[in-house]
Amino acid sequence: MILQAQQIRKEFIRESRGTNCFQAVQETNLTLSGGTLTILMGRSGSGKSTLLNMLAGLLEPTSGKILLDGTDLYGLPDKELSRLRNQKIGVIPQGQTALHSLNVLENILLPCTLYGETVENSAVMELLERLEIAGLQTAMPSELSGGELRRMAIARALIRKPDILLADEPTSDLDDVNTAVVFNILKQFASEGKSVFVVTHENDAGKYADRLFHMDGGILRTGDESGNC
Amino acid sequence: MKLKKTIAFRNLAGKPVRTMALILLTALLSLILLGGTLMVSSLRKGLHSLEDRLGADIMVVPYEATTKSELKNIVLQGNTGYFYMDKSRAEKVLSRDGIGQASEQFFLASTSSGCCSIPVQIIGFEPETDFTISPWIRKSYSKDLQDLDIVVGNDLNAFVGDTLTFYGLDCHVASKLDKTGTSFDTAVFTNENTIKMLIQSSLDKNMNDFANISPDGVVSCILINTAEGFTTEEVVNDINIHVKKVKAIQTKEMISGISDSLSGVSDIITILMVAVWVLGLIILLLAFTMSVNERKKEFAVLRVIGASRQKLAGIVMQEALLTGFVGSLVGVVVSLLVIVPFNTLIEEQMNLPFLLPEVGNIAGYAVITVLVSVVSCAVAVTFSAFRISRIDTSLILRGE
Ligand SMILES: Nc1ncnc2c1ncn2[C@@H]1O[C@H](COP(=O)(O)OP(=O)(O)OP(=O)(O)O)[C@@H](O)[C@H]1O
Ligand SMILES: [Mg+2]
């Protein structure tokens, strides 16, 4: 599956240099295809999350299109876009995102239960074991460490086997060991044919990347800082 | 999907204290709604029942009965008492113009002393002319009353087949009346012959305040329906002007005091109900808004994993409907448990006719209460549901 950003731009209404418009993301083209781990780095406030949210179908660009295998995401009615995101796009948002009234397993299965669907037990177990949280199924989110919660969020994003995985700073509150664990997992999924897009502050994350981008004041540059891609 | 697995249910179960508070609030609202409705309708029904029981346009009594306000006490409050006027007076009354149906009644009060089983008001009627009591006795007893047969009111602790003794005479309980919610529930009814025997017996035992009367020569009151072509007022005035030592009273006037205080009580109950409901709805609105606001982030997460805007609103709505339904059931059960078993106590406390609606009607009110409560919860949460369906996911998730 291919996720394509075509000339997308995001403006926010805000006082900025004499105008009311603030350009969070300048006109950008980006293609995410299967089997690659794409990493995006950049200073805080440079527009990374804004770009990721637009790719996830959560934030409509001011102009431009996001195409998933040719389907214009923002041309779909909300119901269909939501369903599509549920099935094809796994998102790991910034920060802690557990639902506190559900236990770990229920949190992970949520994308399925949301649409009244079930997953094979063996598939769930396999995923949990890979993320090393199989023993935590019945624990409540409040009992988990930051790293475990993060892996829970990854499992939740992967439970429906989406073709696209978008992660926003998935290691921001983790130690080096856990950071390595998470990146290795993401790398693995990419090597299995998914397109994985990770926003991160980790300086040494570059070594996992198939493609590396930098964001600077809303402008997307390739890893060697030589213009648009 | 099983209810227990729905997100709404899990959200409620995950916050037991908040959920209990919301359930209690809706329970209180529906308790007040059903309780108030039952009170008001019982009072209305009690008044109708009283009007039916009085069943005549005019009551003519000896003058002293009205000055001592004994009559009102006997008819309306359930006090015991008796008074008599000479039969010649009664005949004079009956000879006036404008009189349609008319029937004489005889009163006697039993005492708590050894001669009588229980102190009650005994009311005797003329079987041939009676038009107020017989129709109503016939509902529970189809035969004619024989001499020394009595019919007892619903609140009396006597049952069909029992024998009650009044002034040394054994009377046989032939029937027990349905509840009326009025003073008739504590009275005993019998035919003219029997009451005359009882009056005679009380005279013989020197236990009658009116020592110098003969049972055959007196009546206690005359019930009259106005004949066609006359107004009740005309007939009442005519009797009061032309027949001495008696007083004709419009029964409507007699119970106007009751219907006044009844509508007063109903108004107060209604105002209280409305006030509590307005307040309750505001609290519900705030509570739902807060509870949803507090979980904005969780809803944003749901959206990220593929919940549509409609689905988010649906979850919020489901939570409200669930709490509303459970809460209103609790409220309905509690108010039924309070009002139904204790309705006699309430009647005594309020000193107003009080008759519970039929079971079917009570069930209807209960169902309506649940519906109204659930719909109110839905209305109170609509704003929150709408707002949550409009949330800007990207904005909320960045707010770490
Ligand atoms: N909804 C919004 N309304 C107004 N301004 C916004 C909104 N979302 C983002 N911005 C602004 O757009 C810019 C880019 O924000 P964004 O969240 O994409 O940064 P980021 O690169 O993800 O930063 P960080 O590394 O701190 O997460 C910031 O200056 C931010 O203030
Ligand atoms: Mg960010």
XYZ file of C-alpha atoms and ligand atoms in Angstrom:
661
model
C 0.000 0.000 0.000
C 1.193 3.464 -0.845
C 0.422 6.594 1.115
C 1.079 9.731 -0.850
C 1.083 13.327 0.267
C 0.573 15.647 -2.692
C 1.470 19.280 -2.190
C 0.014 19.367 1.274
C 0.224 22.490 3.335
C -1.099 23.357 6.757
C -1.870 26.819 7.985
C -3.136 27.659 11.436
C -4.917 30.843 12.304
C -2.453 32.623 14.509
C -0.665 35.983 14.652
C 2.556 35.561 12.709
C 4.769 38.026 10.899
C 2.071 40.549 10.141
C -0.517 37.990 8.971
C -3.095 35.940 10.776
C -1.822 32.784 9.165
C 0.910 30.623 10.502
C 2.383 28.027 8.171
C 2.969 24.917 10.300
C 3.809 22.785 7.259
C 4.911 24.317 3.965
C 3.974 22.706 0.711
C 5.217 19.140 0.949
C 5.317 16.044 -1.222
C 5.994 12.687 0.380
C 5.471 9.077 -0.600
C 5.468 6.226 1.900
C 5.654 2.798 0.347
C 5.709 -0.684 1.807
C 8.821 -2.205 3.272
C 10.480 1.017 4.341
C 11.075 2.636 7.689
C 10.924 6.389 7.239
C 12.196 8.533 10.056
C 11.437 12.211 10.514
C 13.466 14.332 12.882
C 13.384 18.004 13.637
C 13.180 20.680 16.274
C 10.211 21.025 18.515
C 7.472 23.008 16.839
C 8.820 22.414 13.363
C 5.579 20.766 12.219
C 6.346 17.039 12.527
C 3.174 16.055 14.380
C 1.132 18.256 12.111
C 2.448 16.376 9.102
C 1.878 12.994 10.750
C -1.687 13.873 11.711
C -2.417 14.935 8.164
C -1.042 11.606 6.908
C -3.206 9.766 9.459
C -6.391 11.342 8.212
C -6.836 13.178 11.506
C -6.103 16.714 10.327
C -7.283 18.072 7.027
C -4.546 19.909 5.092
C -5.227 23.509 4.141
C -4.506 22.464 0.589
C -3.233 19.369 -1.172
C -4.257 15.757 -0.991
C -3.397 12.606 0.896
C -3.889 9.539 -1.286
C -4.018 6.005 0.040
C -3.590 3.742 -2.978
C -5.124 6.565 -4.985
C -8.071 7.242 -2.650
C -8.227 10.834 -1.478
C -8.550 10.436 2.313
C -10.175 13.791 2.918
C -12.609 13.275 0.070
C -14.213 10.452 2.052
C -17.082 10.973 4.450
C -16.040 10.724 8.097
C -17.541 7.282 8.548
C -15.579 5.774 5.681
C -12.373 7.578 6.562
C -12.661 6.307 10.141
C -13.243 2.772 8.945
C -10.297 3.037 6.587
C -8.037 4.314 9.350
C -9.255 1.524 11.585
C -8.287 -1.106 9.027
C -5.316 0.265 7.120
C -3.534 2.888 9.203
C -2.070 2.134 12.610
C -1.327 5.306 14.576
C 0.785 5.528 17.705
C 0.068 9.019 19.019
C 2.395 11.170 21.079
C 2.180 10.609 24.834
C 0.203 8.147 26.938
C -2.941 7.008 25.238
C -4.328 4.125 27.282
C -8.025 3.925 28.104
C -7.942 3.631 31.848
C -11.129 1.691 32.381
C -9.868 -1.146 30.191
C -7.116 -3.624 30.941
C -4.102 -4.082 28.691
C -5.602 -6.784 26.490
C -8.874 -4.876 26.095
C -6.940 -1.753 25.168
C -5.051 -3.675 22.544
C -8.185 -5.300 21.117
C -10.074 -2.002 21.051
C -9.658 -1.359 17.296
C -11.430 -4.703 16.727
C -14.124 -4.445 19.409
C -14.910 -0.959 18.181
C -16.377 -2.556 15.079
C -17.613 -5.678 16.828
C -14.950 -7.862 15.296
C -12.824 -10.569 16.845
C -9.223 -11.582 16.243
C -7.765 -15.034 16.419
C -6.310 -15.706 19.818
C -3.084 -17.083 18.394
C -2.481 -13.923 16.378
C -2.964 -11.789 19.480
C -0.636 -13.943 21.528
C 2.013 -13.829 18.852
C 1.915 -10.054 18.749
C 2.002 -9.763 22.539
C 4.940 -12.113 22.772
C 6.849 -10.216 20.152
C 6.340 -7.039 22.125
C 7.123 -8.901 25.352
C 3.901 -7.904 27.095
C 2.167 -11.298 26.990
C 2.258 -11.532 30.764
C 0.497 -8.201 31.234
C -2.809 -8.951 29.530
C -5.003 -8.534 32.582
C -3.014 -5.688 34.137
C -4.567 -2.235 34.210
C -2.742 0.597 32.367
C -2.072 2.388 35.649
C 0.084 -0.529 36.756
C 2.378 -0.400 33.718
C 5.721 1.280 33.189
C 6.211 3.867 30.448
C 7.936 1.342 28.208
C 5.202 -1.239 28.693
C 2.510 1.334 27.970
C 4.333 2.322 24.823
C 4.518 -1.284 23.668
C 0.842 -1.641 24.482
C 0.123 1.342 22.193
C 2.241 -0.264 19.473
C 0.356 -3.546 19.850
C -2.928 -1.647 19.600
C -1.761 0.064 16.428
C -0.735 -3.279 14.941
C -3.582 -5.537 16.027
C -5.502 -5.072 12.776
C -2.348 -5.678 10.741
C -2.473 -2.273 9.049
C -0.336 -1.616 6.003
C 0.712 1.762 7.269
C 2.098 2.519 10.703
C 2.539 6.109 11.853
C 4.349 6.691 15.152
C 4.779 10.072 16.820
C 7.756 10.057 19.187
C 7.195 6.462 20.273
C 10.286 6.515 22.496
C 10.048 9.963 24.051
C 9.794 8.728 27.631
C 11.847 5.548 27.352
C 15.381 4.649 28.410
C 18.000 3.566 25.896
C 17.302 -0.142 26.234
C 13.573 0.281 25.682
C 14.185 2.727 22.878
C 16.285 0.129 21.090
C 13.600 -2.494 21.661
C 10.918 -0.273 20.150
C 12.988 0.726 17.125
C 13.920 -2.875 16.456
C 10.271 -3.832 16.500
C 9.352 -1.002 14.133
C 12.219 -1.950 11.854
C 11.017 -5.532 11.841
C 7.509 -4.534 10.800
C 8.936 -2.461 7.990
C 10.980 -5.392 6.798
C 7.730 -7.402 6.728
C 6.402 -5.074 4.056
C 4.613 -2.349 5.957
C 5.326 1.302 5.479
C 6.425 2.678 8.811
C 6.750 6.409 9.448
C 8.321 7.501 12.717
C 8.698 10.967 14.138
C 11.450 11.051 16.718
C 13.900 13.166 18.655
C 16.347 10.295 19.158
C 19.635 11.357 17.617
C 20.817 7.862 16.856
C 17.496 6.768 15.337
C 18.985 7.433 11.938
C 20.735 4.105 11.975
C 17.382 2.284 11.786
C 16.067 4.394 8.939
C 15.639 3.369 5.342
C 14.867 6.983 4.617
C 15.609 9.946 6.833
C 13.942 13.363 6.765
C 14.360 16.558 8.688
C 11.689 19.082 9.365
C 12.711 22.679 9.740
C 10.207 25.454 10.208
C 7.569 23.560 8.301
C 9.863 22.597 5.473
C 10.608 18.932 4.870
C 14.190 18.106 3.839
C 15.886 14.804 3.125
C 18.439 13.474 5.585
C 21.403 15.140 3.950
C 19.553 18.448 4.152
C 19.482 18.884 0.374
C 16.046 20.188 -0.416
C 12.674 18.585 -0.902
C 12.246 14.941 -1.792
C -22.187 -7.059 21.108
C -22.751 -7.911 24.737
C -23.599 -4.933 26.895
C -20.796 -5.741 29.320
C -18.267 -5.475 26.524
C -19.409 -2.129 25.163
C -17.071 0.767 25.644
C -19.840 2.789 27.258
C -20.439 0.120 29.872
C -16.735 -0.261 30.571
C -16.353 3.488 30.925
C -19.163 3.503 33.493
C -17.815 0.481 35.340
C -14.340 1.984 35.341
C -15.534 5.034 37.276
C -17.847 3.516 39.883
C -18.104 6.571 42.105
C -19.013 8.965 39.330
C -21.397 6.430 37.838
C -23.103 5.848 41.184
C -23.502 9.590 41.670
C -25.127 9.924 38.250
C -27.388 6.947 38.916
C -28.415 8.356 42.280
C -29.180 11.703 40.723
C -31.438 10.211 38.049
C -32.938 7.922 40.681
C -33.797 10.960 42.774
C -35.343 12.707 39.791
C -37.526 9.780 38.828
C -38.422 9.133 42.446
C -39.681 12.669 42.707
C -41.473 12.492 39.378
C -43.277 9.238 40.108
C -43.814 10.033 43.783
C -45.255 13.448 42.962
C -47.424 12.093 40.175
C -48.786 9.347 42.401
C -49.493 11.814 45.193
C -51.307 14.251 42.947
C -53.307 11.581 41.146
C -54.157 9.824 44.415
C -55.460 13.083 45.837
C -57.519 13.696 42.681
C -58.867 10.186 42.774
C -59.621 10.558 46.457
C -61.637 13.674 45.766
C -63.572 12.016 42.951
C -64.201 9.075 45.194
C -65.467 11.418 47.877
C -67.782 13.150 45.406
C -69.094 9.779 44.279
C -69.608 8.570 47.840
C -71.510 11.703 48.774
C -73.418 11.106 45.604
C -76.150 13.674 46.246
C -76.593 17.341 45.435
C -77.981 18.324 48.794
C -77.691 17.109 52.348
C -80.301 18.172 54.884
C -79.328 17.847 58.540
C -80.660 19.145 61.845
C -79.451 22.671 62.428
C -77.332 21.819 65.469
C -75.253 19.408 63.417
C -73.912 22.284 61.349
C -73.172 24.634 64.190
C -71.024 22.081 65.918
C -69.440 21.385 62.538
C -70.059 17.807 63.468
C -71.353 16.977 60.038
C -68.180 17.888 58.224
C -66.147 15.943 60.718
C -68.253 12.869 60.252
C -68.478 13.008 56.493
C -65.026 14.291 55.681
C -62.667 13.565 58.530
C -63.874 10.195 59.675
C -64.823 11.319 63.173
C -67.678 9.456 64.787
C -70.845 11.221 65.829
C -74.595 11.306 65.443
C -77.551 13.694 65.520
C -81.235 13.385 64.885
C -84.172 15.444 63.676
C -87.825 14.753 64.003
C -89.396 12.725 61.241
C -92.003 15.510 60.772
C -89.174 17.861 59.788
C -88.014 15.376 57.233
C -91.488 15.085 55.778
C -91.702 18.862 55.480
C -88.451 18.910 53.605
C -89.588 16.189 51.249
C -92.779 18.092 50.475
C -90.881 21.033 49.003
C -90.609 21.608 45.260
C -87.590 20.633 43.220
C -86.782 17.418 44.979
C -85.819 14.543 42.716
C -84.343 11.520 44.414
C -84.339 11.609 48.203
C -83.324 9.123 50.838
C -83.011 9.248 54.588
C -79.985 8.171 56.557
C -79.424 7.337 60.188
C -76.217 7.802 62.110
C -74.955 6.142 65.223
C -71.512 5.938 66.759
C -70.382 2.851 68.592
C -68.112 3.239 71.593
C -65.035 1.512 72.790
C -66.713 0.302 75.948
C -67.687 -3.307 76.558
C -70.913 -3.267 74.581
C -69.216 -2.706 71.235
C -66.420 -4.482 69.369
C -64.901 -1.337 67.888
C -65.651 2.386 67.946
C -66.886 3.268 64.481
C -69.341 5.434 62.649
C -72.456 3.394 61.806
C -74.521 4.650 58.888
C -77.962 3.247 58.183
C -79.783 3.749 54.881
C -83.256 3.090 53.515
C -82.831 0.189 51.068
C -85.882 1.244 48.975
C -84.837 4.829 48.338
C -81.088 4.799 48.782
C -79.095 5.988 45.784
C -75.688 6.745 47.283
C -74.526 3.756 49.268
C -76.235 0.722 47.694
C -74.682 1.049 44.233
C -71.341 1.024 45.807
C -72.045 -1.869 48.181
C -73.300 -3.793 45.174
C -69.798 -3.731 43.731
C -68.648 -6.124 46.408
C -71.942 -7.672 47.606
C -74.735 -8.491 45.197
C -77.429 -9.621 47.672
C -79.682 -7.357 49.736
C -78.568 -6.761 53.285
C -80.620 -8.717 55.804
C -81.369 -7.385 59.263
C -78.269 -7.435 61.459
C -76.086 -7.665 58.379
C -73.389 -5.035 58.123
C -70.935 -3.924 55.474
C -67.566 -2.708 56.725
C -65.209 -0.121 55.290
C -61.893 -1.195 53.851
C -59.659 0.067 56.646
C -61.530 -1.717 59.417
C -59.971 -4.794 60.892
C -63.005 -7.015 60.249
C -63.651 -9.535 57.529
C -66.570 -11.251 55.833
C -68.029 -13.837 58.203
C -66.860 -12.037 61.350
C -69.347 -10.992 63.970
C -69.167 -7.513 65.439
C -71.142 -6.544 68.488
C -72.717 -3.095 68.795
C -74.655 -2.181 71.907
C -75.034 -5.861 72.687
C -76.387 -6.843 69.259
C -74.371 -9.300 67.218
C -73.989 -8.113 63.646
C -72.761 -10.248 60.835
C -70.178 -8.861 58.392
C -71.693 -9.576 54.987
C -69.160 -7.723 52.915
C -66.121 -5.508 52.962
C -65.989 -2.491 50.684
C -63.267 -1.512 48.269
C -61.013 1.267 49.386
C -62.396 4.752 48.825
C -59.633 6.853 50.328
C -62.257 8.734 52.332
C -63.737 8.584 55.821
C -66.056 5.851 54.575
C -63.160 3.432 54.832
C -63.574 3.491 58.597
C -67.379 3.352 58.710
C -69.924 0.537 59.003
C -73.081 0.446 56.877
C -76.366 -1.244 57.542
C -80.030 -1.048 56.595
C -82.694 1.057 58.233
C -84.133 -1.743 60.355
C -80.808 -2.755 61.792
C -79.750 0.760 62.668
C -83.073 1.385 64.380
C -82.514 -1.732 66.459
C -79.041 -0.499 67.302
C -80.288 2.970 68.216
C -82.979 1.418 70.416
C -80.411 -0.790 72.084
C -78.131 2.186 72.765
C -81.095 4.026 74.283
C -81.936 0.993 76.422
C -78.381 0.880 77.684
C -78.468 4.624 78.375
C -75.576 5.081 76.038
C -77.169 7.499 73.590
C -76.700 11.233 74.037
C -80.217 11.770 72.652
C -82.071 10.107 75.513
C -85.573 11.274 74.586
C -85.957 10.024 71.067
C -87.700 7.044 69.548
C -85.807 5.379 66.709
C -88.910 5.299 64.562
C -89.518 9.020 64.980
C -86.147 10.392 63.848
C -83.752 10.579 60.932
C -80.169 11.893 60.859
C -80.027 13.360 57.425
C -81.728 13.416 54.066
C -79.807 13.109 50.833
C -81.450 14.827 47.897
C -80.838 15.061 44.192
C -82.392 18.121 42.591
C -85.270 17.489 40.237
C -85.026 18.558 36.642
C -85.941 22.188 36.032
C -84.555 23.335 39.375
C -81.125 24.467 40.355
C -79.543 23.031 43.466
C -79.204 26.511 44.851
C -82.908 27.200 44.479
C -83.852 24.029 46.286
C -81.348 24.629 49.069
C -82.615 28.179 49.620
C -86.220 27.057 49.477
C -85.646 24.432 52.174
C -83.630 26.753 54.383
C -86.284 29.459 54.192
C -89.349 27.310 54.637
C -88.349 24.472 56.931
C -87.242 25.377 60.417
C -84.550 23.684 62.531
C -82.919 22.052 59.570
C -80.092 23.093 57.353
C -79.763 22.189 53.692
C -76.213 22.119 52.429
C -74.857 21.813 48.927
C -72.490 18.868 49.036
C -70.343 20.622 46.463
C -69.875 23.426 48.961
C -69.056 21.003 51.716
C -66.167 19.512 49.848
C -65.024 22.787 48.349
C -62.734 23.220 51.342
C -61.216 19.867 50.592
C -60.856 20.504 46.908
C -59.263 23.860 47.728
C -56.655 22.398 50.032
C -56.234 19.546 47.605
C -55.444 21.835 44.722
C -53.150 23.752 47.083
C -51.262 20.596 47.955
C -51.197 19.507 44.303
C -49.810 22.888 43.288
C -47.072 22.723 45.893
C -46.136 19.209 44.836
C -46.100 20.236 41.179
C -43.966 23.313 41.838
C -41.523 21.274 43.909
C -41.368 18.660 41.199
C -40.638 21.213 38.510
C -38.041 22.994 40.651
C -36.200 19.798 41.516
C -36.313 18.721 37.900
C -34.928 21.954 36.549
C -32.166 21.833 39.139
C -31.544 18.153 38.502
C -31.335 18.651 34.762
C -28.808 21.436 35.206
C -26.719 19.226 37.485
C -27.012 16.341 35.009
C -25.953 18.618 32.198
C -22.919 19.803 34.161
C -22.058 16.303 35.327
C -22.187 14.864 31.826
C -20.239 17.770 30.414
C -17.549 17.395 33.066
C -17.371 13.649 32.736
C -16.934 13.921 28.974
C -14.469 16.808 29.167
C -12.334 14.921 31.613
C -12.028 12.069 29.110
C -11.463 14.157 25.985
C -8.139 12.495 25.485
C -9.617 9.000 25.672
C -12.156 9.965 23.037
C -9.368 11.372 20.884
C -7.577 8.039 21.197
C -10.729 6.222 20.116
C -10.838 8.479 17.117
C -7.215 7.691 16.290
C -7.907 3.978 16.268
C -10.799 4.457 13.893
C -13.962 5.500 15.721
C -16.119 7.757 13.586
C -17.471 11.021 14.955
C -20.879 9.412 15.099
C -19.505 6.519 17.118
C -17.980 8.847 19.712
C -21.292 10.632 20.110
C -22.943 7.222 20.332
C -20.697 6.117 23.187
C -21.414 9.292 25.151
C -25.128 8.896 24.469
C -25.072 5.232 25.475
C -23.419 6.069 28.770
C -26.140 8.582 29.529
C -28.954 6.255 28.493
C -27.548 3.435 30.597
C -27.199 5.562 33.726
C -30.584 7.120 33.050
C -32.254 3.757 32.669
C -30.699 2.147 35.733
C -31.186 5.293 37.810
C -34.813 5.723 36.878
C -35.553 2.058 37.594
C -34.065 2.493 41.047
C -36.103 5.661 41.572
C -39.322 4.036 40.395
C -38.854 0.992 42.623
C -38.052 3.140 45.653
C -41.028 5.452 45.171
C -43.386 2.509 44.687
C -41.972 0.883 47.824
C -42.603 4.076 49.757
C -46.004 5.128 48.462
C -47.858 1.893 47.834
C -47.394 0.186 51.226
C -47.691 3.414 53.195
C -50.604 5.048 51.392
C -52.913 4.714 54.420
C -50.330 6.442 56.576
C -49.974 9.211 54.000
C -53.756 9.608 53.921
C -53.885 9.956 57.688
C -50.985 12.398 57.757
C -52.416 14.640 55.068
C -55.972 14.461 56.289
C -57.196 14.538 52.708
C -58.959 11.890 50.672
C -56.230 9.778 49.128
C -56.886 6.877 46.808
C -54.092 5.182 44.853
C -54.707 4.819 41.117
C -55.431 1.382 39.673
C -52.470 -0.983 39.343
C -52.510 -0.566 35.557
C -52.324 3.202 35.876
C -49.507 3.001 38.403
C -47.606 0.756 36.009
C -48.280 3.280 33.248
C -46.951 6.142 35.359
C -43.877 4.055 36.223
C -43.146 3.361 32.556
C -43.653 7.021 31.652
C -41.337 8.042 34.501
C -38.593 5.756 33.200
C -39.093 7.101 29.676
C -39.070 10.733 30.776
C -35.944 10.195 32.890
C -34.078 8.398 30.134
C -35.070 11.018 27.579
C -34.005 13.788 29.991
C -30.597 12.181 30.372
C -30.361 11.963 26.602
C -31.262 15.635 26.299
C -28.791 16.606 29.032
C -25.976 14.753 27.277
C -26.809 15.833 23.738
C -24.613 18.908 23.963
C -21.647 16.894 25.237
C -22.190 14.196 22.638
C -22.262 16.787 19.899
C -19.144 18.471 21.208
C -17.215 15.235 21.507
C -18.136 14.346 17.947
C -16.549 17.644 16.818
C -13.276 17.279 18.753
C -10.046 18.186 17.043
C -8.095 15.001 17.657
C -4.744 16.391 16.650
C -5.138 19.341 18.987
C -6.071 17.220 21.989
C -3.360 14.626 21.493
C -0.624 17.253 21.357
C -1.743 18.684 24.670
C 0.590 16.589 26.817
N -4.194 23.235 16.153
C -3.230 24.146 16.104
N -3.538 25.457 16.169
C -2.555 26.395 16.106
N -1.290 26.102 15.997
C -0.907 24.816 15.950
C -1.873 23.773 16.005
N -1.217 22.597 15.922
C 0.082 22.903 15.820
N 0.260 24.216 15.838
C 1.522 24.920 15.700
O 2.191 24.377 14.590
C 3.566 24.240 14.863
C 3.984 22.816 14.616
O 3.419 22.007 15.599
P 3.743 20.475 15.693
O 2.946 19.910 16.782
O 3.565 19.878 14.368
O 5.278 20.490 16.102
P 6.253 19.245 16.355
O 7.287 19.346 15.352
O 5.476 18.005 16.424
O 6.828 19.606 17.775
P 7.222 18.598 18.948
O 8.500 17.998 18.564
O 7.345 19.488 20.132
O 6.142 17.625 19.076
C 3.804 24.669 16.288
O 4.319 25.974 16.295
C 2.414 24.661 16.889
O 2.308 25.672 17.841
Mg 4.999 16.574 17.918
